[in-house]
C-alpha cells in the first residue's frame, strides 16, 4: 500500500490485500462459531511496493518478497510478538482516480502473542519503514465481540483475472469493496466491513467462486499509517 495508490488500496483491500465477499442469508453453515474460529490471533497485510502498477504482466508482480518477509518477521519479534505463517498475495484494486484496475504483490503475516495496541504498533513500524500510506491489520475475535466490525473471507478456486473482470463489471463492488487478493494457490482473500456481507457474497459469485466453500472469520480491522 503506497502513497497515492495505497490509500485507495487500503480502502479497497482486501489485503492487505490484500484484504470482498460476505453473505449472510441462506448460508449459515459457512460461518465460524463465535468461539471456535480457525484463525491466528492477528494478521498483518503489507508490502514494500511504492509504485502504482496498472499492467498485470509487470515483472515487479513476480517478486516473492523474500527479503521483505524476513525483515517483517524480525520486526514482529523485536516488538514482543511471534510471527507465524506468511503467504504471498496478488492484489487487484480499483483506482477511481485512474479509472482502471491496479495490481500489487504483498504478503500476509500471521501474528501470535499480540493484543490490539501491540498489533497497531508493529503495523505502524512497518508502514514507516517501507514508506506505506497504510498497513492493514485484522484481529480474530468472537462474532459477538463489541470490537468486531469486519470479516475476513477466504474462498478457493479464484484467478486474479476473474477478480479484475468482476471489479470492472460492478461499479458498486469496486466503490465499496475496492478489490481483493488471491493467494498463489487460488484462494480469494478479502477483509471487509460486516455490513457489506450481502454485496461481498454477490461479488464472490461473480468471480466464479463457490460461496458454499467460503471460510468467514470475524474480527477487528484497522488501516495503520
PDB file of C-alpha atoms in Angstrom:
ATOM      1  CA  UNK A   1       0.000   0.000   0.000  1.00  0.00           C
ATOM      2  CA  UNK A   2       1.684   3.106  -1.123  1.00  0.00           C
ATOM      3  CA  UNK A   3       1.447   6.797  -1.338  1.00  0.00           C
ATOM      4  CA  UNK A   4      -1.124   7.851  -3.946  1.00  0.00           C
ATOM      5  CA  UNK A   5      -2.267   4.338  -4.674  1.00  0.00           C
ATOM      6  CA  UNK A   6      -2.192   2.922  -1.179  1.00  0.00           C
ATOM      7  CA  UNK A   7      -4.982   4.940   0.275  1.00  0.00           C
ATOM      8  CA  UNK A   8      -7.171   3.598  -2.486  1.00  0.00           C
ATOM      9  CA  UNK A   9      -5.878   0.069  -1.982  1.00  0.00           C
ATOM     10  CA  UNK A  10      -6.389   0.383   1.745  1.00  0.00           C
ATOM     11  CA  UNK A  11      -9.994   1.389   1.261  1.00  0.00           C
ATOM     12  CA  UNK A  12     -10.315  -1.321  -1.318  1.00  0.00           C
ATOM     13  CA  UNK A  13      -8.495  -4.089   0.277  1.00  0.00           C
ATOM     14  CA  UNK A  14      -8.548  -6.530   0.940  1.00  0.00           C
ATOM     15  CA  UNK A  15      -5.117  -7.431   1.500  1.00  0.00           C
ATOM     16  CA  UNK A  16      -3.857  -6.054   2.975  1.00  0.00           C
ATOM     17  CA  UNK A  17      -4.516  -7.335   0.256  1.00  0.00           C
ATOM     18  CA  UNK A  18      -4.935  -7.941   0.292  1.00  0.00           C
ATOM     19  CA  UNK A  19      -7.613  -7.820   2.433  1.00  0.00           C
ATOM     20  CA  UNK A  20     -14.652  -8.989  -0.776  1.00  0.00           C
ATOM     21  CA  UNK A  21     -17.185 -11.458  -0.024  1.00  0.00           C
ATOM     22  CA  UNK A  22     -19.758 -11.893   2.526  1.00  0.00           C
ATOM     23  CA  UNK A  23     -23.206 -13.087   2.504  1.00  0.00           C
ATOM     24  CA  UNK A  24     -25.304 -13.844   5.399  1.00  0.00           C
ATOM     25  CA  UNK A  25     -28.713 -15.030   4.469  1.00  0.00           C
ATOM     26  CA  UNK A  26     -29.136 -18.528   3.195  1.00  0.00           C
ATOM     27  CA  UNK A  27     -25.674 -19.872   4.054  1.00  0.00           C
ATOM     28  CA  UNK A  28     -25.319 -20.178   7.837  1.00  0.00           C
ATOM     29  CA  UNK A  29     -23.024 -23.183   7.540  1.00  0.00           C
ATOM     30  CA  UNK A  30     -20.249 -21.007   6.134  1.00  0.00           C
ATOM     31  CA  UNK A  31     -19.861 -19.005   9.332  1.00  0.00           C
ATOM     32  CA  UNK A  32     -17.487 -19.953  12.094  1.00  0.00           C
ATOM     33  CA  UNK A  33     -18.924 -20.143  15.593  1.00  0.00           C
ATOM     34  CA  UNK A  34     -18.039 -17.129  17.803  1.00  0.00           C
ATOM     35  CA  UNK A  35     -15.621 -19.071  19.967  1.00  0.00           C
ATOM     36  CA  UNK A  36     -14.122 -21.567  17.504  1.00  0.00           C
ATOM     37  CA  UNK A  37     -12.711 -19.615  14.602  1.00  0.00           C
ATOM     38  CA  UNK A  38      -9.800 -21.235  12.825  1.00  0.00           C
ATOM     39  CA  UNK A  39      -7.505 -18.243  12.536  1.00  0.00           C
ATOM     40  CA  UNK A  40      -4.402 -16.742  14.165  1.00  0.00           C
ATOM     41  CA  UNK A  41      -4.666 -14.118  16.879  1.00  0.00           C
ATOM     42  CA  UNK A  42      -3.890 -11.425  14.322  1.00  0.00           C
ATOM     43  CA  UNK A  43      -2.741 -10.826  10.764  1.00  0.00           C
ATOM     44  CA  UNK A  44      -0.795  -8.087   9.006  1.00  0.00           C
ATOM     45  CA  UNK A  45      -1.133  -7.406   5.279  1.00  0.00           C
ATOM     46  CA  UNK A  46       1.793  -5.420   3.902  1.00  0.00           C
ATOM     47  CA  UNK A  47       4.192  -4.800   1.033  1.00  0.00           C
ATOM     48  CA  UNK A  48       7.316  -2.803   0.303  1.00  0.00           C
ATOM     49  CA  UNK A  49       5.941  -1.621  -3.035  1.00  0.00           C
ATOM     50  CA  UNK A  50       5.599   2.137  -3.553  1.00  0.00           C
ATOM     51  CA  UNK A  51       4.585   2.160  -7.218  1.00  0.00           C
ATOM     52  CA  UNK A  52       1.181   2.196  -8.893  1.00  0.00           C
ATOM     53  CA  UNK A  53       1.157  -0.819 -11.219  1.00  0.00           C
ATOM     54  CA  UNK A  54      -1.524  -0.989 -13.909  1.00  0.00           C
ATOM     55  CA  UNK A  55      -0.050  -3.716 -16.133  1.00  0.00           C
ATOM     56  CA  UNK A  56      -0.931  -7.251 -14.953  1.00  0.00           C
ATOM     57  CA  UNK A  57       2.208  -8.510 -16.747  1.00  0.00           C
ATOM     58  CA  UNK A  58       4.555  -6.105 -14.960  1.00  0.00           C
ATOM     59  CA  UNK A  59       7.635  -8.112 -13.869  1.00  0.00           C
ATOM     60  CA  UNK A  60       7.521  -6.487 -10.422  1.00  0.00           C
ATOM     61  CA  UNK A  61       4.447  -8.577  -9.698  1.00  0.00           C
ATOM     62  CA  UNK A  62       6.584 -11.710  -9.864  1.00  0.00           C
ATOM     63  CA  UNK A  63       8.647 -10.894  -6.775  1.00  0.00           C
ATOM     64  CA  UNK A  64       8.381 -13.307  -3.863  1.00  0.00           C
ATOM     65  CA  UNK A  65       9.159 -10.554  -1.348  1.00  0.00           C
ATOM     66  CA  UNK A  66      11.622 -12.905   0.336  1.00  0.00           C
ATOM     67  CA  UNK A  67      13.830 -10.288   1.972  1.00  0.00           C
ATOM     68  CA  UNK A  68      10.795  -8.247   2.934  1.00  0.00           C
ATOM     69  CA  UNK A  69       9.274 -11.319   4.560  1.00  0.00           C
ATOM     70  CA  UNK A  70      12.384 -11.952   6.671  1.00  0.00           C
ATOM     71  CA  UNK A  71      12.587  -8.305   7.705  1.00  0.00           C
ATOM     72  CA  UNK A  72       8.940  -8.110   8.757  1.00  0.00           C
ATOM     73  CA  UNK A  73       9.323 -11.271  10.832  1.00  0.00           C
ATOM     74  CA  UNK A  74      12.270  -9.634  12.588  1.00  0.00           C
ATOM     75  CA  UNK A  75      10.189  -6.532  13.269  1.00  0.00           C
ATOM     76  CA  UNK A  76       7.397  -8.654  14.744  1.00  0.00           C
ATOM     77  CA  UNK A  77       9.830 -10.467  17.045  1.00  0.00           C
ATOM     78  CA  UNK A  78      11.615  -7.264  18.034  1.00  0.00           C
ATOM     79  CA  UNK A  79       8.355  -5.872  19.376  1.00  0.00           C
ATOM     80  CA  UNK A  80       7.425  -8.820  21.542  1.00  0.00           C
ATOM     81  CA  UNK A  81       5.116 -10.808  19.251  1.00  0.00           C
ATOM     82  CA  UNK A  82       5.563 -14.158  17.471  1.00  0.00           C
ATOM     83  CA  UNK A  83       5.492 -14.391  13.673  1.00  0.00           C
ATOM     84  CA  UNK A  84       3.704 -17.384  12.184  1.00  0.00           C
ATOM     85  CA  UNK A  85       2.854 -18.451   8.654  1.00  0.00           C
ATOM     86  CA  UNK A  86       3.241 -15.951   5.808  1.00  0.00           C
ATOM     87  CA  UNK A  87       1.611 -16.136   2.368  1.00  0.00           C
ATOM     88  CA  UNK A  88       2.169 -14.263  -0.886  1.00  0.00           C
ATOM     89  CA  UNK A  89      -0.832 -12.385  -2.262  1.00  0.00           C
ATOM     90  CA  UNK A  90      -1.631 -10.979  -5.690  1.00  0.00           C
ATOM     91  CA  UNK A  91      -3.895  -7.990  -5.173  1.00  0.00           C
ATOM     92  CA  UNK A  92      -6.263  -6.356  -7.653  1.00  0.00           C
ATOM     93  CA  UNK A  93      -7.689  -2.975  -6.691  1.00  0.00           C
ATOM     94  CA  UNK A  94      -9.825  -0.396  -8.422  1.00  0.00           C
ATOM     95  CA  UNK A  95      -8.436   3.116  -8.766  1.00  0.00           C
ATOM     96  CA  UNK A  96     -11.195   5.703  -9.005  1.00  0.00           C
ATOM     97  CA  UNK A  97      -8.644   8.321  -9.971  1.00  0.00           C
ATOM     98  CA  UNK A  98      -7.164   6.280 -12.818  1.00  0.00           C
ATOM     99  CA  UNK A  99     -10.486   4.594 -13.644  1.00  0.00           C
ATOM    100  CA  UNK A 100      -8.803   1.227 -14.006  1.00  0.00           C
ATOM    101  CA  UNK A 101      -7.525  -1.738 -12.056  1.00  0.00           C
ATOM    102  CA  UNK A 102      -4.180  -1.613 -10.266  1.00  0.00           C
ATOM    103  CA  UNK A 103      -2.088  -4.554  -9.088  1.00  0.00           C
ATOM    104  CA  UNK A 104       0.183  -5.300  -6.156  1.00  0.00           C
ATOM    105  CA  UNK A 105       2.195  -8.229  -4.772  1.00  0.00           C
ATOM    106  CA  UNK A 106       2.063  -8.312  -0.982  1.00  0.00           C
ATOM    107  CA  UNK A 107       2.386 -10.670   1.980  1.00  0.00           C
ATOM    108  CA  UNK A 108       0.068 -11.721   4.768  1.00  0.00           C
ATOM    109  CA  UNK A 109       1.745 -12.435   8.117  1.00  0.00           C
ATOM    110  CA  UNK A 110       0.164 -14.412  10.956  1.00  0.00           C
ATOM    111  CA  UNK A 111       0.994 -12.863  14.330  1.00  0.00           C
ATOM    112  CA  UNK A 112       0.589 -14.514  17.727  1.00  0.00           C
ATOM    113  CA  UNK A 113       1.090 -13.240  21.249  1.00  0.00           C
ATOM    114  CA  UNK A 114      -0.106  -9.728  20.472  1.00  0.00           C
ATOM    115  CA  UNK A 115      -3.012  -7.539  21.550  1.00  0.00           C
ATOM    116  CA  UNK A 116      -4.694  -4.575  19.918  1.00  0.00           C
ATOM    117  CA  UNK A 117      -2.129  -1.963  20.930  1.00  0.00           C
ATOM    118  CA  UNK A 118       0.844  -4.185  20.141  1.00  0.00           C
ATOM    119  CA  UNK A 119      -0.527  -5.038  16.694  1.00  0.00           C
ATOM    120  CA  UNK A 120      -1.122  -1.357  15.962  1.00  0.00           C
ATOM    121  CA  UNK A 121       2.434  -0.525  16.979  1.00  0.00           C
ATOM    122  CA  UNK A 122       4.019  -3.254  14.840  1.00  0.00           C
ATOM    123  CA  UNK A 123       1.951  -2.250  11.795  1.00  0.00           C
ATOM    124  CA  UNK A 124       2.964   1.384  12.316  1.00  0.00           C
ATOM    125  CA  UNK A 125       6.644   0.426  12.360  1.00  0.00           C
ATOM    126  CA  UNK A 126       6.213  -1.483   9.088  1.00  0.00           C
ATOM    127  CA  UNK A 127       4.319   1.382   7.470  1.00  0.00           C
ATOM    128  CA  UNK A 128       7.044   3.880   8.308  1.00  0.00           C
ATOM    129  CA  UNK A 129       9.976   1.644   7.425  1.00  0.00           C
ATOM    130  CA  UNK A 130       8.607   0.795   3.975  1.00  0.00           C
ATOM    131  CA  UNK A 131       7.015   4.181   3.249  1.00  0.00           C
ATOM    132  CA  UNK A 132       3.477   2.833   3.123  1.00  0.00           C
ATOM    133  CA  UNK A 133       0.434   5.040   3.378  1.00  0.00           C
ATOM    134  CA  UNK A 134      -1.352   2.273   5.275  1.00  0.00           C
ATOM    135  CA  UNK A 135      -0.849  -1.278   6.530  1.00  0.00           C
ATOM    136  CA  UNK A 136      -3.935  -3.439   7.036  1.00  0.00           C
ATOM    137  CA  UNK A 137      -4.355  -5.486  10.230  1.00  0.00           C
ATOM    138  CA  UNK A 138      -7.025  -7.970  11.261  1.00  0.00           C
ATOM    139  CA  UNK A 139      -7.556  -9.353  14.786  1.00  0.00           C
ATOM    140  CA  UNK A 140      -9.595 -12.528  15.027  1.00  0.00           C
ATOM    141  CA  UNK A 141     -12.439 -12.085  17.554  1.00  0.00           C
ATOM    142  CA  UNK A 142     -15.684 -13.798  18.502  1.00  0.00           C
ATOM    143  CA  UNK A 143     -18.572 -12.831  16.270  1.00  0.00           C
ATOM    144  CA  UNK A 144     -20.370 -11.334  19.279  1.00  0.00           C
ATOM    145  CA  UNK A 145     -17.440  -9.220  20.492  1.00  0.00           C
ATOM    146  CA  UNK A 146     -18.257  -5.489  20.753  1.00  0.00           C
ATOM    147  CA  UNK A 147     -14.971  -4.848  18.909  1.00  0.00           C
ATOM    148  CA  UNK A 148     -15.922  -6.961  15.893  1.00  0.00           C
ATOM    149  CA  UNK A 149     -16.501  -4.745  12.884  1.00  0.00           C
ATOM    150  CA  UNK A 150     -15.175  -6.779   9.956  1.00  0.00           C
ATOM    151  CA  UNK A 151     -14.902 -10.181   8.380  1.00  0.00           C
ATOM    152  CA  UNK A 152     -12.104 -11.987   6.637  1.00  0.00           C
ATOM    153  CA  UNK A 153     -13.188 -14.315   3.857  1.00  0.00           C
ATOM    154  CA  UNK A 154     -11.273 -16.993   2.021  1.00  0.00           C
ATOM    155  CA  UNK A 155     -12.714 -18.867  -0.943  1.00  0.00           C
ATOM    156  CA  UNK A 156     -10.816 -21.297  -3.192  1.00  0.00           C
ATOM    157  CA  UNK A 157     -10.955 -21.534  -6.961  1.00  0.00           C
ATOM    158  CA  UNK A 158     -10.304 -17.916  -7.994  1.00  0.00           C
ATOM    159  CA  UNK A 159      -7.924 -16.349 -10.522  1.00  0.00           C
ATOM    160  CA  UNK A 160      -6.608 -12.794 -10.421  1.00  0.00           C
ATOM    161  CA  UNK A 161      -8.042 -12.125 -13.882  1.00  0.00           C
ATOM    162  CA  UNK A 162     -11.518 -13.044 -12.613  1.00  0.00           C
ATOM    163  CA  UNK A 163     -11.260 -10.530  -9.774  1.00  0.00           C
ATOM    164  CA  UNK A 164     -10.296  -7.834 -12.261  1.00  0.00           C
ATOM    165  CA  UNK A 165     -13.181  -8.656 -14.597  1.00  0.00           C
ATOM    166  CA  UNK A 166     -15.690  -8.641 -11.743  1.00  0.00           C
ATOM    167  CA  UNK A 167     -14.454  -5.250 -10.487  1.00  0.00           C
ATOM    168  CA  UNK A 168     -14.680  -3.683 -13.922  1.00  0.00           C
ATOM    169  CA  UNK A 169     -18.225  -5.005 -14.353  1.00  0.00           C
ATOM    170  CA  UNK A 170     -19.615  -3.975 -10.940  1.00  0.00           C
ATOM    171  CA  UNK A 171     -19.411  -0.261 -10.002  1.00  0.00           C
ATOM    172  CA  UNK A 172     -20.896  -0.824  -6.543  1.00  0.00           C
ATOM    173  CA  UNK A 173     -18.401  -3.562  -5.673  1.00  0.00           C
ATOM    174  CA  UNK A 174     -15.394  -1.586  -6.853  1.00  0.00           C
ATOM    175  CA  UNK A 175     -16.525   1.537  -4.992  1.00  0.00           C
ATOM    176  CA  UNK A 176     -17.423  -0.172  -1.700  1.00  0.00           C
ATOM    177  CA  UNK A 177     -15.195  -3.238  -1.670  1.00  0.00           C
ATOM    178  CA  UNK A 178     -12.380  -1.827  -3.766  1.00  0.00           C
ATOM    179  CA  UNK A 179     -10.748  -5.107  -4.711  1.00  0.00           C
ATOM    180  CA  UNK A 180      -9.312  -8.278  -3.284  1.00  0.00           C
ATOM    181  CA  UNK A 181      -6.272 -10.510  -3.148  1.00  0.00           C
ATOM    182  CA  UNK A 182      -5.602 -14.016  -4.388  1.00  0.00           C
ATOM    183  CA  UNK A 183      -3.078 -16.461  -2.932  1.00  0.00           C
ATOM    184  CA  UNK A 184      -0.722 -18.351  -5.224  1.00  0.00           C
ATOM    185  CA  UNK A 185      -2.892 -21.450  -4.866  1.00  0.00           C
ATOM    186  CA  UNK A 186      -6.021 -19.595  -5.976  1.00  0.00           C
ATOM    187  CA  UNK A 187      -7.809 -18.557  -2.782  1.00  0.00           C
ATOM    188  CA  UNK A 188      -9.599 -15.223  -2.764  1.00  0.00           C
ATOM    189  CA  UNK A 189      -8.837 -13.263   0.433  1.00  0.00           C
ATOM    190  CA  UNK A 190     -10.932 -10.304   1.451  1.00  0.00           C
ATOM    191  CA  UNK A 191     -11.210  -8.248   4.625  1.00  0.00           C
ATOM    192  CA  UNK A 192     -14.393  -6.176   4.591  1.00  0.00           C
ATOM    193  CA  UNK A 193     -16.874  -4.428   6.907  1.00  0.00           C
ATOM    194  CA  UNK A 194     -19.539  -6.697   8.367  1.00  0.00           C
ATOM    195  CA  UNK A 195     -22.202  -4.516   6.787  1.00  0.00           C
ATOM    196  CA  UNK A 196     -21.003  -5.374   3.287  1.00  0.00           C
ATOM    197  CA  UNK A 197     -21.696  -9.101   3.566  1.00  0.00           C
ATOM    198  CA  UNK A 198     -24.526  -9.261   1.007  1.00  0.00           C
ATOM    199  CA  UNK A 199     -22.528  -7.265  -1.541  1.00  0.00           C
ATOM    200  CA  UNK A 200     -19.409  -9.341  -0.946  1.00  0.00           C
ATOM    201  CA  UNK A 201     -21.312 -12.562  -1.369  1.00  0.00           C
ATOM    202  CA  UNK A 202     -22.638 -11.326  -4.694  1.00  0.00           C
ATOM    203  CA  UNK A 203     -19.137 -10.389  -5.762  1.00  0.00           C
ATOM    204  CA  UNK A 204     -17.854 -13.821  -4.778  1.00  0.00           C
ATOM    205  CA  UNK A 205     -20.332 -15.428  -7.124  1.00  0.00           C
ATOM    206  CA  UNK A 206     -19.314 -13.000  -9.858  1.00  0.00           C
ATOM    207  CA  UNK A 207     -15.655 -14.088  -9.668  1.00  0.00           C
ATOM    208  CA  UNK A 208     -16.747 -17.694 -10.125  1.00  0.00           C
ATOM    209  CA  UNK A 209     -16.197 -18.894  -6.559  1.00  0.00           C
ATOM    210  CA  UNK A 210     -18.477 -21.275  -4.664  1.00  0.00           C
ATOM    211  CA  UNK A 211     -19.835 -19.442  -1.620  1.00  0.00           C
ATOM    212  CA  UNK A 212     -20.595 -22.787  -0.028  1.00  0.00           C
ATOM    213  CA  UNK A 213     -16.817 -23.319   0.317  1.00  0.00           C
ATOM    214  CA  UNK A 214     -16.150 -19.899   1.874  1.00  0.00           C
ATOM    215  CA  UNK A 215     -14.478 -19.548   5.261  1.00  0.00           C
ATOM    216  CA  UNK A 216     -15.673 -16.461   7.110  1.00  0.00           C
ATOM    217  CA  UNK A 217     -13.870 -15.198  10.210  1.00  0.00           C
ATOM    218  CA  UNK A 218     -14.923 -12.294  12.390  1.00  0.00           C
ATOM    219  CA  UNK A 219     -12.734  -9.659  13.916  1.00  0.00           C
ATOM    220  CA  UNK A 220     -11.478  -6.103  14.002  1.00  0.00           C
ATOM    221  CA  UNK A 221      -9.665  -4.462  11.087  1.00  0.00           C
ATOM    222  CA  UNK A 222      -7.525  -1.341  11.075  1.00  0.00           C
ATOM    223  CA  UNK A 223      -5.566   0.596   8.479  1.00  0.00           C
ATOM    224  CA  UNK A 224      -2.418   1.757  10.280  1.00  0.00           C
ATOM    225  CA  UNK A 225      -0.270   4.554   8.919  1.00  0.00           C
TER     226      UNK A 225
END
